[in-house]
Structure formats: C-alpha cells, structure tokens
Short mmCIF file of C-alpha atoms in Angstrom, two decimals:
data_model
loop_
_atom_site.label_atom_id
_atom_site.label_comp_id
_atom_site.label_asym_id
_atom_site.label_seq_id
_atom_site.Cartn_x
_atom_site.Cartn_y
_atom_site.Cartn_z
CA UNK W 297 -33.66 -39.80 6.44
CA UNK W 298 -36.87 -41.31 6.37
CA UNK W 299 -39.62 -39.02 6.84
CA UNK W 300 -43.49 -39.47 7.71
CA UNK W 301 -45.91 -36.57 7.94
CA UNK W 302 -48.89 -37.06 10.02
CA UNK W 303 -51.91 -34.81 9.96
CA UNK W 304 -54.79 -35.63 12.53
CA UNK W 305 -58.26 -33.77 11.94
CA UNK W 306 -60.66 -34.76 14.62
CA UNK W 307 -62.17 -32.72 17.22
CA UNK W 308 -61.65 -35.42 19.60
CA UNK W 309 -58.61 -35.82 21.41
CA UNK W 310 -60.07 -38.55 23.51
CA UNK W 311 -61.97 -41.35 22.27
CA UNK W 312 -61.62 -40.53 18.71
CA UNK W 313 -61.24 -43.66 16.42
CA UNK W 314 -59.46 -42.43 13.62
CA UNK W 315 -56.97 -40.81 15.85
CA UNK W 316 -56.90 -44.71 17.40
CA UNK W 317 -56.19 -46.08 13.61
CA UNK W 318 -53.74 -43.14 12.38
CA UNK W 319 -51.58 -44.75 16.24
CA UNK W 320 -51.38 -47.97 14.52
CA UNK W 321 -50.21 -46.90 11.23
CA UNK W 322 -47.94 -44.62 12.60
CA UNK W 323 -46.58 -47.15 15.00
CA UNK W 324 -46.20 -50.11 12.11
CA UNK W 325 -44.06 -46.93 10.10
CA UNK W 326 -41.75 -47.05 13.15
CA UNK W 327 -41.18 -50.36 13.38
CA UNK W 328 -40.27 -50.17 9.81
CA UNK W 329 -37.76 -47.52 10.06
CA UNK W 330 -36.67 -47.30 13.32
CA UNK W 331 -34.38 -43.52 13.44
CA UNK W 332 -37.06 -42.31 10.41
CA UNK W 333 -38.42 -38.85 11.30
CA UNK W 334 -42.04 -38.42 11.93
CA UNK W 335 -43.98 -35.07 12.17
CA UNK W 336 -47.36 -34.68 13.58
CA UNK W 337 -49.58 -32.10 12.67
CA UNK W 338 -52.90 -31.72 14.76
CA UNK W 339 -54.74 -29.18 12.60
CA UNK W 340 -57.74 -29.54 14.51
CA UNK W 341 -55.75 -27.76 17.63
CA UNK W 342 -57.40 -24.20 15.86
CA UNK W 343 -53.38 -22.93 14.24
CA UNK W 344 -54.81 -22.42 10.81
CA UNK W 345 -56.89 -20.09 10.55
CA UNK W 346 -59.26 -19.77 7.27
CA UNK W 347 -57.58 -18.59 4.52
CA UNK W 348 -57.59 -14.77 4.30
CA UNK W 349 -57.48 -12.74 0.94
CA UNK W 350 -54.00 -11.58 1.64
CA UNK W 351 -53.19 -14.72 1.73
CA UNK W 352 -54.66 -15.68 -1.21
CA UNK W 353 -53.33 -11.96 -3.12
CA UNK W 354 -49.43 -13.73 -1.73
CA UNK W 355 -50.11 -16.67 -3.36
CA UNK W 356 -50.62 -15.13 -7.03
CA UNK W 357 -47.27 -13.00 -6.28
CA UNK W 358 -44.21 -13.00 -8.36
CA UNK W 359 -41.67 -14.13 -5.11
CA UNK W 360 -39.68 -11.07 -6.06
CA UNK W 361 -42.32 -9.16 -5.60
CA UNK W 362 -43.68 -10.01 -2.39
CA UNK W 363 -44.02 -7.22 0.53
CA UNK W 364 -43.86 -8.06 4.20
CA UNK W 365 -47.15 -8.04 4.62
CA UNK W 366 -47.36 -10.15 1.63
CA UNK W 367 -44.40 -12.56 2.88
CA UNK W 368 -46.09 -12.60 6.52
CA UNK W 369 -49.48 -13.34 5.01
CA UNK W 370 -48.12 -16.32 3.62
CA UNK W 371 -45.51 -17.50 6.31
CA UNK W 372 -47.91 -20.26 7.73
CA UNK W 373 -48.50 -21.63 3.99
CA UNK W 374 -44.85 -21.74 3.86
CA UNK W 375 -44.09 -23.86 6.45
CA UNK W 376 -46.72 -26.10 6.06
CA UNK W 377 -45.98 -26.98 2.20
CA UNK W 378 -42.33 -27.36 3.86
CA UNK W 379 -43.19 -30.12 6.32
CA UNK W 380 -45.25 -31.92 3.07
CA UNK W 381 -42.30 -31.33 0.75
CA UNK W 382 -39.64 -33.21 3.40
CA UNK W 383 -41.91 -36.01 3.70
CA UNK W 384 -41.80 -39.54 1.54
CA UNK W 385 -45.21 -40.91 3.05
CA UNK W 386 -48.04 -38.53 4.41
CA UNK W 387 -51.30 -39.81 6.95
CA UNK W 388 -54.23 -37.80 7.02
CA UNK W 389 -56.52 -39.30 9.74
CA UNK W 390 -60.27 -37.44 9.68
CA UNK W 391 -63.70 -38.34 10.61
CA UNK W 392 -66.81 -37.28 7.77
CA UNK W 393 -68.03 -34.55 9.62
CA UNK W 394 -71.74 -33.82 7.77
CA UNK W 395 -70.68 -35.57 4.84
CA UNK W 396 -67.18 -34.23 4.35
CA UNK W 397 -64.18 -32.92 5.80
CA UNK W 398 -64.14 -31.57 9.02
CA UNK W 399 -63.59 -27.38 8.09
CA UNK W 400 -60.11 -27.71 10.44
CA UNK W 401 -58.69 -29.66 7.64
CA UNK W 402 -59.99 -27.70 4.78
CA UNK W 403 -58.21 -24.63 6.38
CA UNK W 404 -55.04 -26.90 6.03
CA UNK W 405 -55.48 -28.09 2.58
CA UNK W 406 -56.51 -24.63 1.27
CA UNK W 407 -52.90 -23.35 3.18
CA UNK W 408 -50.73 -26.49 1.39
CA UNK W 409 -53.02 -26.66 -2.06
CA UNK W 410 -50.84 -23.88 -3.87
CA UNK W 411 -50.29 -22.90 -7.26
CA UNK W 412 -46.51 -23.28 -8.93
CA UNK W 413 -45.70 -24.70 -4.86
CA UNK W 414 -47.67 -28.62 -4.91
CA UNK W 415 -49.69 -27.97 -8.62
CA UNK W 416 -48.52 -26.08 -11.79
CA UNK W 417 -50.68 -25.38 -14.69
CA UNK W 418 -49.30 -24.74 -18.22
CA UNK W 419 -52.79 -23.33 -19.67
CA UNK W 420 -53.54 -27.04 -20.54
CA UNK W 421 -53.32 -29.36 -17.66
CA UNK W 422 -52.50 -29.26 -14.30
CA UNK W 423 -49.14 -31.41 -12.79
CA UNK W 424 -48.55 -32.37 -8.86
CA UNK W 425 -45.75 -31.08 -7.54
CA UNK W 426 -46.25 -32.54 -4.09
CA UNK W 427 -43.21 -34.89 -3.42
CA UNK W 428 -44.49 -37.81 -0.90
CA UNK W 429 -44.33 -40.95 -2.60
CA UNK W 430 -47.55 -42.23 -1.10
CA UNK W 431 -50.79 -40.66 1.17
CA UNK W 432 -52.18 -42.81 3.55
CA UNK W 433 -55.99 -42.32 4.65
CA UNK W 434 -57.97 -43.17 7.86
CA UNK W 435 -61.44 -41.99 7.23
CA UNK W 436 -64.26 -42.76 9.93
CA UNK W 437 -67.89 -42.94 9.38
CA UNK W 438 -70.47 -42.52 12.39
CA UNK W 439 -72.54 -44.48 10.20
CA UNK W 440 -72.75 -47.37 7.83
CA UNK W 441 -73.39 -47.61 4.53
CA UNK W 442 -70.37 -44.48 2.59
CA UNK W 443 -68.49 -47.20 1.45
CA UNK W 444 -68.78 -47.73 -2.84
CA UNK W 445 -71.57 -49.88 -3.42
CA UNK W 446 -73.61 -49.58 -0.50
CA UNK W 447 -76.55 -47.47 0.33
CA UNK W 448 -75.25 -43.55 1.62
CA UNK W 449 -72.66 -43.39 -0.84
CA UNK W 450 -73.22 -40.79 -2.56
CA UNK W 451 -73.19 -38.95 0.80
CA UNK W 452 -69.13 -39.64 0.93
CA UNK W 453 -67.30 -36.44 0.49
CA UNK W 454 -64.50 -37.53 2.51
CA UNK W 455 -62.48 -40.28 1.05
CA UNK W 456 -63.33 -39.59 -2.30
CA UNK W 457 -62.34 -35.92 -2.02
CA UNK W 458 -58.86 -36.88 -0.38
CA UNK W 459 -58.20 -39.30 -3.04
CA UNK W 460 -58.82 -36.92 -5.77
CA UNK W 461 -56.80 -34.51 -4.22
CA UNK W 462 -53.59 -36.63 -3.17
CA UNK W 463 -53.47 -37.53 -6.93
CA UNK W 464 -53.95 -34.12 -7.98
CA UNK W 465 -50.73 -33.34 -5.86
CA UNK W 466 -49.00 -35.69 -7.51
CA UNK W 467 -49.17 -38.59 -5.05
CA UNK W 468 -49.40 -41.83 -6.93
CA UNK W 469 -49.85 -43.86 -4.26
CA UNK W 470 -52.95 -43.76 -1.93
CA UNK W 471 -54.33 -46.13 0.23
CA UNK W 472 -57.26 -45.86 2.44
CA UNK W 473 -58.22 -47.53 6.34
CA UNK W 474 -61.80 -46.85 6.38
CA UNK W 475 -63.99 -47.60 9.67
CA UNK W 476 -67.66 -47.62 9.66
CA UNK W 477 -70.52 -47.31 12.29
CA UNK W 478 -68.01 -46.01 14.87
CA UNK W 479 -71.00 -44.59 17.51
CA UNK W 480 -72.75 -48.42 17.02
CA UNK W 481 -72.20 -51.29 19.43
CA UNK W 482 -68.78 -51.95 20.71
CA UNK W 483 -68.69 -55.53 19.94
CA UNK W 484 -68.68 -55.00 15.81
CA UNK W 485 -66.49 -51.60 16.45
CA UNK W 486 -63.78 -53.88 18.15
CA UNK W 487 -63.45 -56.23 15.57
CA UNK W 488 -63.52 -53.60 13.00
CA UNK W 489 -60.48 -51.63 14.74
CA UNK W 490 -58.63 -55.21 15.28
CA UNK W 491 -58.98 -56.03 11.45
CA UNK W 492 -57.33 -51.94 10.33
CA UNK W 493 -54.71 -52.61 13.12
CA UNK W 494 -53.72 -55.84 11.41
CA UNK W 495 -53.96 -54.50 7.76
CA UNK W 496 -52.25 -51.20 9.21
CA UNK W 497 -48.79 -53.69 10.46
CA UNK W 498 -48.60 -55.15 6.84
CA UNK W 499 -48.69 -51.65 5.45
CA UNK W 500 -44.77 -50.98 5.38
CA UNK W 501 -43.41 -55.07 5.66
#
C-alpha cells in the first residue's frame, strides 16, 4: 500500500500558511492514490520532548544489550523511525522560525536522525538508510528575500538544512514549495498560495 508521511511544524494551527500548502499537497497525493495510507505527524503538538542523554546512551547500544530503561528511553525514537521507514514519500511543512527550524522539529529530527537506523558509517563515509523514495518541502518565509540569489540568503537555515539532510538519509528525491513574505499584503500572498496549489496538483500526475 501506498504510504505518505506527513510532518507539520508550525506553531499555528490556525492561519498558518505552510500548514495551508502541506493541505494541497497532501490532497493532490490523494487524488493520486485514492486507498494510499497517509500519516500525519504534528510535532509541534509538544510529544517530543528534547532529546535526553539516555536517549542518546540507547542509541550507541548494542540492541542485545539494551536495559528497560535503555529500551524505554528510546521507545519514542522507535516509533517514529517506524512511521518514516513505512513511508514511500515524506512532507515536512515548517515555517523559518529566526532563521531556521522551528526547535519542535529539531526535537523530531534529532529522535528519527539515528545511527545504523536512517545513516550508517563504515569509518569512511556515511550511507542513508532512510527508505522514502522522495521528501517533499513546504518552507515559509515571513519575509522576502531567503530564496538563492536574492538579498537575506544567507539567512536561510531552513530549506537548505532539510535538503542536506533528506539526502543525507538517503532520499534522492527532494522537492521544495517555498512561500515568501507570508505577514505582507494579502493581494501578492493570494497569488503566491494559488501558484504552490497549482504546482502542488502536478506534483504526483
């Protein structure tokens, strides 16, 4: 079965735009594979907690040798690498909150980033073990002017940090929505959110 794994990051549960682009995205996977499963995964709800040193002490433990303190400290880690490891296409909708990643999905990533679980390393190189086949990214800007080339780029920890990290799961494919000036005037937001909800239907035709 078709799977899609949906991770929301905004504070906002009203009003938020990149909640508004991850709909259509979600909506045009639907359409596209109508019975798929889809699993939604609001991390900004306050679930994940930052990642403890017991947590951390689990994670660098030989499975065999893991306690129950051990296995408990590293329960949530478990399940959360499971719902990325059933899915073929993963969304990660966030806003740049002071020029990154709002710290609710850092907790997540630092839970699902895991060593022989979605990365190995040999001594010489890392390799993904992270099985979607492609990461789909709706980043939103307050502002204008993170986008390459233009002024306040270099202040844009958000996109290019997901990117580098999808393909240092292993994801080959990644494609990004991004959405500028979202707190400016309504008129140029509206046509901006019209344009990603058209590009966001051609995504799986």
């Amino acid at each position: 079965m078709p799977t899609f794994l949906r991770i929301d990051a905004s504070s906002r549960r009203s009003a938020s735009v990149s909640r508004e682009i991850g709909d259509a995205v979600e909506k045009s996977w639907r359409a596209a594979h109508p019975g798929g499963r889809v699993t939604v995964r609001d991390v900004a709800d306050g679930t994940i907690p930052v990642i403890a040193q017991k947590t951390v002490e689990g994670f660098y433990t030989a499975p065999e040798d893991l306690d129950d303190d051990l296995r408990a400290a590293i329960a949530l880690s478990d399940a959360l690498i499971a719902e990325v490891q059933a899915a073929d296409v993963l969304l990660i909708t966030s806003p740049i909150y002071n020029f990154s990643v709002p710290s609710a999905l850092k907790a997540w990533i630092d839970q699902v980033v895991r060593i022989n679980r979605t990365f190995s390393y040999d001594g010489e190189a890392f390799t993904g073990l992270a099985r979607p086949e492609r990461a789909i990214l709706v980043c939103a800007y307050g502002a204008e002017g993170y986008l390459d080339g233009e002024g306040f780029a270099a202040a844009n920890f958000l996109e290019p940090y997901l990117r580098f990290l999808m393909g240092f799961l292993g994801i080959g494919e990644v494609e990004t929505l991004s959405i500028q000036a979202t707190t400016g005037a309504p008129e140029p937001l509206a046509a901006q959110k019209a344009a990603l909800a058209a590009a966001a239907r051609g995504l799986f035709a």
